[in-house]
Amino acid sequence: MEVVILDSYEQISKKAAKEVSNLIRNKPNCVLGLATGSTPLGLYQELIRMHKEEGLDFSKISTFNLDEYYGIPPAHPQSYYAFMHENFFNHINVQPERIYLPSGTATDVNAFCQWYEEEIKRLGGIDLQILGIGRDGHIAFNEPGSALGSRTRIKTLTRETVEDNARFFGSVEDVPRYAITMGVGTIQEAKQIILIASGENKAEIIAKAIEGPVTAQVTGSVLQLHAQTVVYLDEAAASKLERYDYYKWVFENKPKL
Ligand code: GLP
């Protein structure tokens, strides 16, 4: 696992966007795994800028989102479908038929989840997965206790996650209690993973996920087992890492390799 610590949120967003754009230029029909939350917004904005100013072409890519609230329709303003369109898809030239998001209204949830997994495989697997991390260590909506081999399925959100996300819904009561999410095992199969975290409120969980034991209690910790993961942190999110100096040292010495 490579840990890259930069001064600001803007810098990590730009660095991560550079990685994504390099992949798109090298493999125009690549498959991206996408995340919601506030964290990847800077990355999406930078990719939109690259599309508008540098002609970065998204016309052949496919995208799979990690998760969606269960029980709300795509048109709901807080659905992840709406979030992704508003903050990313509407501003680039991705083809609508190549955009995949879990359905918040599927009636046969198991059949839907199986289909989602099969579509990922049919398109050759996820080349690059973008991740944020929840305060309880979840990646996607894989709450503590999720099996490390889990696949796409429905999950009950923790009280903490419901409270964290109430800021978008207006009140805790309005936050859905369930989500359809890619599993930890699904995410682990991505060929390359980028985890982004910013701000002091992520410092503790980042230290646990990166330096603590690999455990289903912090599903982000499973990334320690993934061979191609880069973690981009701003100084605040990196502030509780024990091996902070070493990560900086590695980064400084990298150009000499
Ligand atoms: C939600 C999403 C996660 C995301 C997390 C953190 O729970 N399902 O994929 O990583 O929020 O959100 P934020 O980036 O806003 O802190």
Coordinates of C-alpha atoms and ligand atoms in Angstrom, one line a residue:
M1 CA 0.0 0.0 0.0
E2 CA 1.4 3.4 -1.0
V3 CA 0.5 6.3 1.2
V4 CA 0.8 9.7 -0.3
I5 CA 0.5 12.7 2.0
L6 CA 0.0 16.2 0.5
D7 CA -0.6 19.6 2.0
S8 CA -4.2 20.1 1.0
Y9 CA -7.4 18.6 -0.2
E10 CA -7.0 20.4 -3.5
Q11 CA -3.6 18.7 -4.1
I12 CA -4.8 15.2 -3.3
S13 CA -7.8 15.7 -5.6
K14 CA -5.6 16.8 -8.4
K15 CA -3.1 14.0 -7.9
A16 CA -5.9 11.4 -7.9
A17 CA -7.5 13.0 -11.0
K18 CA -4.1 12.7 -12.8
E19 CA -4.0 9.0 -12.1
V20 CA -7.6 8.5 -13.4
S21 CA -6.9 10.6 -16.5
N22 CA -3.6 8.6 -17.2
L23 CA -5.6 5.4 -17.1
I24 CA -8.3 6.9 -19.4
R25 CA -5.7 8.1 -21.9
N26 CA -3.9 4.7 -21.9
K27 CA -7.1 2.6 -21.9
P28 CA -10.0 4.6 -23.4
N29 CA -12.5 1.8 -22.7
C30 CA -11.5 1.3 -19.1
V31 CA -14.0 0.5 -16.3
L32 CA -14.0 2.9 -13.4
G33 CA -15.5 2.2 -10.0
L34 CA -16.9 5.4 -8.6
A35 CA -17.7 6.6 -5.1
T36 CA -20.0 9.2 -3.6
G37 CA -19.6 11.4 -0.5
S38 CA -18.0 14.8 -0.2
T39 CA -14.5 13.4 -0.5
P40 CA -14.3 12.6 -4.3
L41 CA -16.0 15.9 -5.3
G42 CA -12.6 17.6 -5.8
L43 CA -11.5 14.7 -8.0
Y44 CA -14.7 14.9 -10.1
Q45 CA -14.3 18.7 -10.5
E46 CA -10.7 18.3 -11.7
L47 CA -11.8 15.5 -14.2
I48 CA -14.6 17.8 -15.5
R49 CA -12.0 20.6 -15.9
M50 CA -9.7 18.2 -17.8
H51 CA -12.7 17.2 -20.1
K52 CA -13.6 20.8 -20.8
E53 CA -10.1 22.3 -21.1
E54 CA -7.9 19.4 -22.2
G55 CA -10.4 17.3 -24.1
L56 CA -10.2 14.3 -21.8
D57 CA -12.6 11.8 -23.5
F58 CA -15.0 9.7 -21.4
S59 CA -17.0 8.4 -24.4
K60 CA -15.7 4.8 -24.2
I61 CA -15.4 4.3 -20.4
S62 CA -17.9 2.4 -18.3
T63 CA -18.6 3.3 -14.7
F64 CA -19.9 1.2 -11.7
N65 CA -20.9 3.0 -8.6
L66 CA -20.2 1.4 -5.3
D67 CA -23.6 1.8 -3.7
E68 CA -27.0 3.4 -3.5
Y69 CA -29.6 4.0 -0.7
Y70 CA -32.3 1.4 -0.8
G71 CA -35.9 2.6 -0.7
I72 CA -35.5 5.9 -2.6
P73 CA -36.0 6.3 -6.4
P74 CA -33.3 7.7 -8.7
A75 CA -35.1 11.0 -9.0
H76 CA -34.9 11.6 -5.2
P77 CA -32.5 14.5 -4.8
Q78 CA -30.4 12.6 -2.3
S79 CA -30.1 9.4 -4.3
Y80 CA -26.5 8.6 -5.3
Y81 CA -27.9 8.4 -8.9
A82 CA -28.8 12.1 -8.6
F83 CA -25.5 12.9 -6.8
M84 CA -23.4 11.3 -9.6
H85 CA -25.3 13.0 -12.4
E86 CA -25.3 16.4 -10.8
N87 CA -21.6 16.3 -9.7
F88 CA -20.0 14.4 -12.5
F89 CA -21.9 12.6 -15.3
N90 CA -23.8 15.6 -16.6
H91 CA -20.6 17.5 -17.2
I92 CA -18.6 14.9 -19.1
N93 CA -19.2 12.9 -22.3
V94 CA -19.8 9.5 -20.6
Q95 CA -22.4 7.4 -22.5
P96 CA -25.6 6.9 -20.4
E97 CA -25.8 3.2 -21.3
R98 CA -22.3 2.7 -19.8
I99 CA -23.3 4.1 -16.4
Y100 CA -24.1 1.5 -13.8
L101 CA -25.5 2.3 -10.3
P102 CA -27.1 -0.1 -7.9
S103 CA -30.9 0.3 -7.9
G104 CA -32.6 1.8 -4.9
T105 CA -35.9 0.4 -6.0
A106 CA -35.2 -3.2 -7.2
T107 CA -38.0 -5.5 -6.1
D108 CA -35.9 -8.7 -6.4
V109 CA -32.8 -7.4 -4.6
N110 CA -30.8 -10.7 -4.8
A111 CA -31.4 -11.0 -8.5
F112 CA -30.4 -7.4 -9.0
C113 CA -27.2 -7.8 -7.0
Q114 CA -26.2 -10.9 -8.9
W115 CA -26.8 -9.1 -12.2
Y116 CA -24.6 -6.2 -11.0
E117 CA -21.8 -8.5 -10.2
E118 CA -22.2 -10.2 -13.6
E119 CA -22.1 -6.9 -15.5
I120 CA -18.8 -6.0 -13.8
K121 CA -17.4 -9.3 -14.9
R122 CA -18.8 -9.0 -18.4
L123 CA -17.1 -5.7 -18.9
G124 CA -13.8 -7.2 -17.8
G125 CA -13.7 -6.1 -14.2
I126 CA -13.0 -2.8 -12.6
D127 CA -9.7 -1.3 -13.7
L128 CA -9.6 1.5 -11.1
Q129 CA -11.8 1.9 -8.1
I130 CA -12.1 5.2 -6.3
L131 CA -12.9 5.0 -2.6
G132 CA -13.7 7.3 0.4
I133 CA -14.0 6.0 3.9
G134 CA -16.7 6.4 6.5
R135 CA -16.0 7.4 10.0
D136 CA -16.6 3.8 11.1
G137 CA -14.1 2.6 8.6
H138 CA -16.6 1.5 6.0
I139 CA -15.7 1.4 2.3
A140 CA -18.8 1.7 0.1
F141 CA -21.5 0.8 2.6
N142 CA -19.7 -2.2 4.0
E143 CA -20.4 -1.4 7.7
P144 CA -18.3 -3.0 10.5
G145 CA -18.9 -6.7 10.6
S146 CA -19.3 -7.1 6.8
A147 CA -17.6 -10.3 5.6
L148 CA -14.3 -9.5 4.0
G149 CA -15.3 -11.8 1.1
S150 CA -18.8 -10.2 0.7
R151 CA -20.3 -9.5 -2.7
T152 CA -22.9 -6.9 -3.8
R153 CA -25.9 -7.1 -1.5
I154 CA -28.3 -5.1 0.8
K155 CA -26.9 -3.8 4.0
T156 CA -28.4 -2.2 7.1
L157 CA -26.7 1.1 7.8
T158 CA -25.2 1.8 11.2
R159 CA -26.7 4.4 13.4
E160 CA -23.4 6.4 13.0
T161 CA -23.7 6.3 9.2
V162 CA -27.3 7.4 9.3
E163 CA -26.4 10.3 11.6
D164 CA -23.4 11.3 9.5
N165 CA -25.6 11.4 6.3
A166 CA -28.5 13.2 8.0
R167 CA -26.8 16.5 6.9
F168 CA -27.9 15.8 3.4
F169 CA -31.4 14.7 4.2
G170 CA -32.4 17.4 6.6
S171 CA -33.2 15.0 9.5
V172 CA -32.1 11.6 10.8
E173 CA -35.6 10.2 10.2
D174 CA -35.4 10.8 6.5
V175 CA -32.2 8.9 6.0
P176 CA -32.8 5.4 4.5
R177 CA -31.8 2.6 6.8
Y178 CA -30.6 0.3 4.0
A179 CA -28.3 0.4 1.0
I180 CA -27.3 -1.8 -1.9
T181 CA -23.5 -1.9 -1.9
M182 CA -20.7 -3.7 -3.6
G183 CA -19.1 -6.1 -1.2
V184 CA -15.7 -6.0 0.3
G185 CA -14.8 -8.9 -1.9
T186 CA -16.1 -7.1 -5.0
I187 CA -14.0 -4.1 -4.3
Q188 CA -10.9 -6.2 -3.7
E189 CA -11.1 -7.5 -7.2
A190 CA -10.5 -4.1 -8.7
K191 CA -7.1 -4.1 -10.5
Q192 CA -6.2 -0.7 -8.9
I193 CA -7.6 1.2 -6.0
I194 CA -7.4 4.8 -4.9
L195 CA -8.5 5.7 -1.4
I196 CA -8.9 9.4 -0.7
A197 CA -9.4 10.9 2.8
S198 CA -9.3 14.5 4.0
G199 CA -9.7 16.3 7.2
E200 CA -9.1 15.7 10.9
N201 CA -12.3 13.8 11.5
K202 CA -10.9 11.0 9.3
A203 CA -7.5 10.9 11.0
E204 CA -8.3 8.2 13.6
I205 CA -10.1 5.8 11.2
I206 CA -7.4 6.3 8.6
A207 CA -4.8 5.2 11.1
K208 CA -6.8 2.2 12.0
A209 CA -7.5 1.2 8.4
I210 CA -3.9 1.6 7.2
E211 CA -1.9 0.6 10.3
G212 CA -4.3 -1.4 12.4
P213 CA -5.1 -5.1 12.1
V214 CA -7.0 -6.3 9.0
T215 CA -10.5 -6.8 10.4
A216 CA -14.1 -6.9 9.3
Q217 CA -14.7 -4.4 12.1
V218 CA -12.9 -1.8 9.9
T219 CA -13.6 -2.9 6.3
G220 CA -11.2 -0.3 4.9
S221 CA -8.4 -2.3 6.5
V222 CA -8.8 -5.0 3.9
L223 CA -7.0 -2.7 1.5
Q224 CA -3.8 -3.8 3.2
L225 CA -4.2 -7.0 1.3
H226 CA -4.6 -5.4 -2.1
A227 CA -1.5 -5.2 -4.2
Q228 CA -2.3 -2.0 -6.1
T229 CA -3.7 0.5 -3.6
V230 CA -2.6 4.1 -3.3
V231 CA -4.0 6.2 -0.4
Y232 CA -4.1 10.0 -0.9
L233 CA -4.3 11.9 2.4
D234 CA -4.1 15.6 3.3
E235 CA -2.0 16.5 6.3
A236 CA -5.1 16.6 8.6
A237 CA -6.2 13.0 7.7
A238 CA -2.6 11.8 8.0
S239 CA -2.1 13.3 11.4
K240 CA -2.5 10.2 13.5
L241 CA -0.4 7.8 11.4
E242 CA 2.5 6.3 13.4
R243 CA 4.7 5.8 10.3
Y244 CA 3.9 9.3 8.9
D245 CA 7.7 10.1 8.5
Y246 CA 8.3 6.9 6.5
Y247 CA 5.4 7.6 4.1
K248 CA 6.8 11.1 3.5
W249 CA 10.3 9.7 3.1
V250 CA 9.1 7.1 0.5
F251 CA 7.3 9.9 -1.5
E252 CA 10.4 12.2 -1.4
N253 CA 12.7 9.3 -2.7
K254 CA 10.3 8.0 -5.3
P255 CA 11.5 10.1 -8.2
K256 CA 15.0 8.6 -7.6
L257 CA 13.8 5.0 -8.1
Ligands
GLP1 C1 -20.9 7.2 2.4 C2 -20.5 6.4 1.1 C3 -19.1 6.0 1.2 C4 -18.2 7.3 1.5 C5 -18.6 7.8 2.9 C6 -17.8 8.9 3.4 O1 -21.2 6.4 3.5 N1 -21.3 5.2 1.0 O2 -18.7 5.5 -0.1 O3 -16.9 6.9 1.5 O4 -20.0 8.2 2.8 O5 -18.3 10.2 3.0 P1 -17.6 11.5 3.0 O6 -16.6 11.5 1.8 O7 -18.6 12.5 2.7 O8 -16.9 11.7 4.3

